[in-house]
Short mmCIF file of C-alpha atoms in Angstrom, two decimals:
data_model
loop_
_atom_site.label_atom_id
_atom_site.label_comp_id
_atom_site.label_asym_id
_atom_site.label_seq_id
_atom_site.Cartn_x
_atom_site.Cartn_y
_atom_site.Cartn_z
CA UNK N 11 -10.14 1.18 -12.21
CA UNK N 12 -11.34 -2.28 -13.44
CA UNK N 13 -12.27 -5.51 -12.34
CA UNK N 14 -8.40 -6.41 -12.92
CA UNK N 15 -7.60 -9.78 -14.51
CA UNK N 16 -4.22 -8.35 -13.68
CA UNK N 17 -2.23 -10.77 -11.62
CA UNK N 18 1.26 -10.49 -9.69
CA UNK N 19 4.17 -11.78 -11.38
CA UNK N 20 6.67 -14.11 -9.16
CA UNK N 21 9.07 -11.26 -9.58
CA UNK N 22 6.53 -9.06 -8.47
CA UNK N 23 6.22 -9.89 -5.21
CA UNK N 24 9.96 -10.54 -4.36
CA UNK N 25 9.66 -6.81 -4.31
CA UNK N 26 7.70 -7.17 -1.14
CA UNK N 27 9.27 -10.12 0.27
CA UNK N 28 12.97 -8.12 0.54
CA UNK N 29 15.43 -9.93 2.88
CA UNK N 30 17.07 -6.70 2.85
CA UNK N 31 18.33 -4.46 6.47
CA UNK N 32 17.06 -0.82 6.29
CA UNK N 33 21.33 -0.04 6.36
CA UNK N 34 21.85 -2.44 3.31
CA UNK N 35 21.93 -0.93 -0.46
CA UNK N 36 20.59 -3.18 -3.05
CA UNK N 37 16.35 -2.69 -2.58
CA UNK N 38 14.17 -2.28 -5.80
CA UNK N 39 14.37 1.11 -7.63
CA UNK N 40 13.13 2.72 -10.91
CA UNK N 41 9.72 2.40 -12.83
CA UNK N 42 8.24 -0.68 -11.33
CA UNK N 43 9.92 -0.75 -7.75
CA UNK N 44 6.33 0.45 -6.43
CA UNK N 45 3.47 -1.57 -6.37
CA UNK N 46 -0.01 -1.26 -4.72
CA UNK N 47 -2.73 -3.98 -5.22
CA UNK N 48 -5.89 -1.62 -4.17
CA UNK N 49 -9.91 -3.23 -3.42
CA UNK N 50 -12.39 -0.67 -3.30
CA UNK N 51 -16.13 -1.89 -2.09
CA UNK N 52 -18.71 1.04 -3.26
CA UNK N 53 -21.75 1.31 -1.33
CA UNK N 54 -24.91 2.97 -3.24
CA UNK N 55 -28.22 4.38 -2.82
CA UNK N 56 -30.67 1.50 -2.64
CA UNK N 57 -28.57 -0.94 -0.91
CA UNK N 58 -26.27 -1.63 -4.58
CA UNK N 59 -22.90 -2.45 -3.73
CA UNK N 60 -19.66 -2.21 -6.45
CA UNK N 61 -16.45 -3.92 -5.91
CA UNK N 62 -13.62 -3.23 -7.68
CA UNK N 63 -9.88 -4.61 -7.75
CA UNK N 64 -6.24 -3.34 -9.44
CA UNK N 65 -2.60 -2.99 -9.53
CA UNK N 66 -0.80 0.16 -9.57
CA UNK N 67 2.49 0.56 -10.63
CA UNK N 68 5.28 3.37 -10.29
CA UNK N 69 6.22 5.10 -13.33
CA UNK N 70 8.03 7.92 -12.35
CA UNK N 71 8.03 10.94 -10.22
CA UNK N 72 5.09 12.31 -12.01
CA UNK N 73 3.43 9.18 -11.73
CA UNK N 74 3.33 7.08 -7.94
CA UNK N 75 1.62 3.96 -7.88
CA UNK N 76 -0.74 5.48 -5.07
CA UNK N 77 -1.63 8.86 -7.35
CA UNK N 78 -2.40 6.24 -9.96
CA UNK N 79 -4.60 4.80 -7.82
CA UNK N 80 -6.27 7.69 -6.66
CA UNK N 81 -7.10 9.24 -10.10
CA UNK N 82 -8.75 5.78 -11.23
CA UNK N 83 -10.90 6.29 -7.95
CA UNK N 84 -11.84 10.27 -8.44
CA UNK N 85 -12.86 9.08 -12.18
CA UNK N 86 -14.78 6.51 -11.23
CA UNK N 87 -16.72 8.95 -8.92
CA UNK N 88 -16.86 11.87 -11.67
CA UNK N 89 -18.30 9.18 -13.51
CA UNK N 90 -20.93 7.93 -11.64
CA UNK N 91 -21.78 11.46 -10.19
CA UNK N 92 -22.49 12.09 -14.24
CA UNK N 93 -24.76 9.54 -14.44
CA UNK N 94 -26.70 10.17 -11.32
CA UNK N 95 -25.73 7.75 -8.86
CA UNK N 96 -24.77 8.64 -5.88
CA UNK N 97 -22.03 6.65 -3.99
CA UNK N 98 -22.49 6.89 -0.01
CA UNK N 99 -19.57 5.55 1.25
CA UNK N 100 -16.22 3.80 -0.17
CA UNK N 101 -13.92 0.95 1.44
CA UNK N 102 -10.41 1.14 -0.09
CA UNK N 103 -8.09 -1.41 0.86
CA UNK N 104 -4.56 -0.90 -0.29
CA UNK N 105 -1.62 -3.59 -0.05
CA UNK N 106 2.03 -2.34 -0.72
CA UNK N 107 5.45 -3.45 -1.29
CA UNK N 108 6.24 0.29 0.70
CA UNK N 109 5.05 2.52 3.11
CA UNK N 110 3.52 5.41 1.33
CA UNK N 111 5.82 8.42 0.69
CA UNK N 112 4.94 12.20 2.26
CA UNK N 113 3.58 13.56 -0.97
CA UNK N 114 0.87 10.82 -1.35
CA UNK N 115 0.40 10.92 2.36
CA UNK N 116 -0.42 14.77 1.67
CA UNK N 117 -3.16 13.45 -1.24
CA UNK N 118 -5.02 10.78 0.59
CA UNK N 119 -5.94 13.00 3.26
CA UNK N 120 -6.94 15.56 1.00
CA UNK N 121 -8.69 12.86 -1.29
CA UNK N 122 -10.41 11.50 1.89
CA UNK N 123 -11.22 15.10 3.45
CA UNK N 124 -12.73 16.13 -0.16
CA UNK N 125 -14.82 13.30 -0.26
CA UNK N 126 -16.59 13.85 3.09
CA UNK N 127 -17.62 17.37 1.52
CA UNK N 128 -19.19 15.47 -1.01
CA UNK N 129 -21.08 13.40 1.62
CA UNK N 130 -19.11 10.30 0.60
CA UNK N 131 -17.64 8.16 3.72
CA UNK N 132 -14.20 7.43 2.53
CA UNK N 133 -12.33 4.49 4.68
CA UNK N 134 -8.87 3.94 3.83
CA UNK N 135 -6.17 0.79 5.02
CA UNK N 136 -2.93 0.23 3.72
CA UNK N 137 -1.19 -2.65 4.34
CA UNK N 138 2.79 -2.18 3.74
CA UNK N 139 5.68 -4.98 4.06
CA UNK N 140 8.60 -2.17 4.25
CA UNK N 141 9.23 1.13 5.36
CA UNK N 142 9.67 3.73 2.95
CA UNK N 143 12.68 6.51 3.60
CA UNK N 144 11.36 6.62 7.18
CA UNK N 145 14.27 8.00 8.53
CA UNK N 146 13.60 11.16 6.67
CA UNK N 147 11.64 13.55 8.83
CA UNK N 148 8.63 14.30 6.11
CA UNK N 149 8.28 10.60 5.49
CA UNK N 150 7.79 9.91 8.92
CA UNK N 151 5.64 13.01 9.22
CA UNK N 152 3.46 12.03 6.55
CA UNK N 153 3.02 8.02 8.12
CA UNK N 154 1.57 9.99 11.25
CA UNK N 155 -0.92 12.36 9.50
CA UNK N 156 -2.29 9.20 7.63
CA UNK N 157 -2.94 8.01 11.34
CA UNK N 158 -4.40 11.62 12.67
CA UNK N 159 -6.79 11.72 10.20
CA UNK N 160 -8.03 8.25 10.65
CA UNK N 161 -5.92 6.49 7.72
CA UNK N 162 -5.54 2.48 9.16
CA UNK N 163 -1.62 1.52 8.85
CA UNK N 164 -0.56 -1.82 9.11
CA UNK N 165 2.72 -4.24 8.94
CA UNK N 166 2.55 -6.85 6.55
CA UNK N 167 4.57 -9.70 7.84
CA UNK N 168 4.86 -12.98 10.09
CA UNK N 169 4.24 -16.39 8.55
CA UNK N 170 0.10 -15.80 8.96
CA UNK N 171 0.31 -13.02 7.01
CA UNK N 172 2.53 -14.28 3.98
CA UNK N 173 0.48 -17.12 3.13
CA UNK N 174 -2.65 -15.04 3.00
CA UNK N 175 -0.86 -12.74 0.67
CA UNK N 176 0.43 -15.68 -1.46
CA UNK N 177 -3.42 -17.20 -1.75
CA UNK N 178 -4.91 -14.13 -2.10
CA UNK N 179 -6.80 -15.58 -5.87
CA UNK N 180 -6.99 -11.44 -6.50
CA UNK N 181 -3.90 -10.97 -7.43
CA UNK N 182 -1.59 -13.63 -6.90
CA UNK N 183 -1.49 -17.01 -9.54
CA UNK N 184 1.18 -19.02 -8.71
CA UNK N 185 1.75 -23.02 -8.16
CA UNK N 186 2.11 -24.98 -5.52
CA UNK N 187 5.84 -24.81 -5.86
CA UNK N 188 6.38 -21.29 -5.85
CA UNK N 189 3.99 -20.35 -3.05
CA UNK N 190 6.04 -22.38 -0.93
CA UNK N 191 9.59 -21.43 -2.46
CA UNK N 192 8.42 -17.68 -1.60
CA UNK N 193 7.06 -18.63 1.60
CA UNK N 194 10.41 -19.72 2.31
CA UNK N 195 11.87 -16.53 1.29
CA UNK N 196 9.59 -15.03 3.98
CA UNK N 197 10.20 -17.00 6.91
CA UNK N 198 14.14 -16.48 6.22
CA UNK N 199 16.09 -15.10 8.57
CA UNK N 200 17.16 -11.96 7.08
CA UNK N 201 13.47 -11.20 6.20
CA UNK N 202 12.51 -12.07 10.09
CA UNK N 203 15.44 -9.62 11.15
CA UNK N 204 14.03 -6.93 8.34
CA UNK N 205 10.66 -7.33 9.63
CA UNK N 206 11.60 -7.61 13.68
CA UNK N 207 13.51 -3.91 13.07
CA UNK N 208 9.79 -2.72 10.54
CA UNK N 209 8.06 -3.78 14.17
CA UNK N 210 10.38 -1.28 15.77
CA UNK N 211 9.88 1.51 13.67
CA UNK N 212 6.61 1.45 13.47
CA UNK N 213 5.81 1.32 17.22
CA UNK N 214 8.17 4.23 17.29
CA UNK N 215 6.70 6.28 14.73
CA UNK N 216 3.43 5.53 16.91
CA UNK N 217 4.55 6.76 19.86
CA UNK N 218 6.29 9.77 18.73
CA UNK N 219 9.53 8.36 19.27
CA UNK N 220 13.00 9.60 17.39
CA UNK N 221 14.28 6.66 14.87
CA UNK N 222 17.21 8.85 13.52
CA UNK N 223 19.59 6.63 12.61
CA UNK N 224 17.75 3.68 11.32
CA UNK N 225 18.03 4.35 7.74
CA UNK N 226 18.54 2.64 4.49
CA UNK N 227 20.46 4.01 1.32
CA UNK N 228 18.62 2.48 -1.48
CA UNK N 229 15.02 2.86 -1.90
CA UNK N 230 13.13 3.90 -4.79
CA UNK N 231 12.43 7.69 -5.24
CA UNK N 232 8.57 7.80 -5.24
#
């Protein structure tokens, strides 16, 4: 994990602007379809504080864009651990184009359960635009153990949102011109609809609710 020059391509984030309805086929797929833009602040001994910025990519089943993520973290803490300083607590914030699936669900709370045996405070957010096979029971059972075990989830969308996401200088290098051509693409009327039925599921999925039948065809595999 790096202090990332790495910045979003315009087709990039079209991936998490989709204008898409959770029945419609057509949503990003394959190596690429994933993306997670991850800050980490590292607090250490002595008051020294580390920040730290990337983009993660999906490259397969053997390869999710949050797993990626993860294993940069872990070596960053092997690494320090083998050089004596001792990290006391860890801020990730995560931004994705999806929710994250059940498998990586499983790992981040055994990643963040791990780390408190190690005496390292691990605080996690993630910050998704669309759902994620949510009408499959495991997916939706893995959104809620994120939340059980203290994992922040949150909707990306509404005007407010989008244009902090387009100006975020992190990750995101674009003109005038296309900020406002994707901000467009965000306030349109099929993304409002995509994003009023997101709303829906996730207040659902909160309270416990059933949201059989609210699923979409085409989504990426990991």
């Amino acid at each position: 994990m790096a202090q990332a020059a790495k910045k979003l391509w315009k087709n990039d984030i079209v991936k998490f602007i989709i204008p898409l309805q959770y029945h419609q086929r057509g949503w990003p797929t394959g190596k690429g379809s994933v993306i997670v833009l991850s800050k980490v602040k590292i607090y250490y001994a002595k008051s020294r504080i580390e920040l730290l910025s990337d983009i993660h990519r999906y490259q397969g089943e053997k390869i999710h864009s949050e797993i990626d993520f993860l294993k940069k973290l872990r070596d960053k803490i092997e690494k320090e651990k083998g050089a004596g300083r001792q990290m006391e607590r860890i801020e990730a914030d995560l931004v994705q184009n999806y929710s994250p699936c059940s498998e990586c669900a499983d790992v981040f709370v055994k990643f963040k359960d791990f780390r408190k045996r190690e005496g390292i405070k691990f605080s996690l957010k993630i910050e998704f635009a669309n759902f994620y096979r949510h009408w499959e029971t495991p997916y939706i059972n893995g959104l809620k153990r994120l939340l059980e075990n203290g994992v922040a989830l949150k909707l990306l969308h509404g005007e407010d949102d989008w244009r902090a996401f387009l100006n975020d200088k992190t990750f995101v290098e674009l003109t005038e011109h296309e900020k406002a051509k994707l901000l467009d693409r965000a306030n349109s009327e099929d993304r409002k609809k995509n994003e009023k039925q997101a709303i829906k599921i996730f207040n659902n999925i909160r309270l416990g609710n059933d949201i059989a039948g609210l699923g979409n065809t085409s989504q990426p595999s990991g």
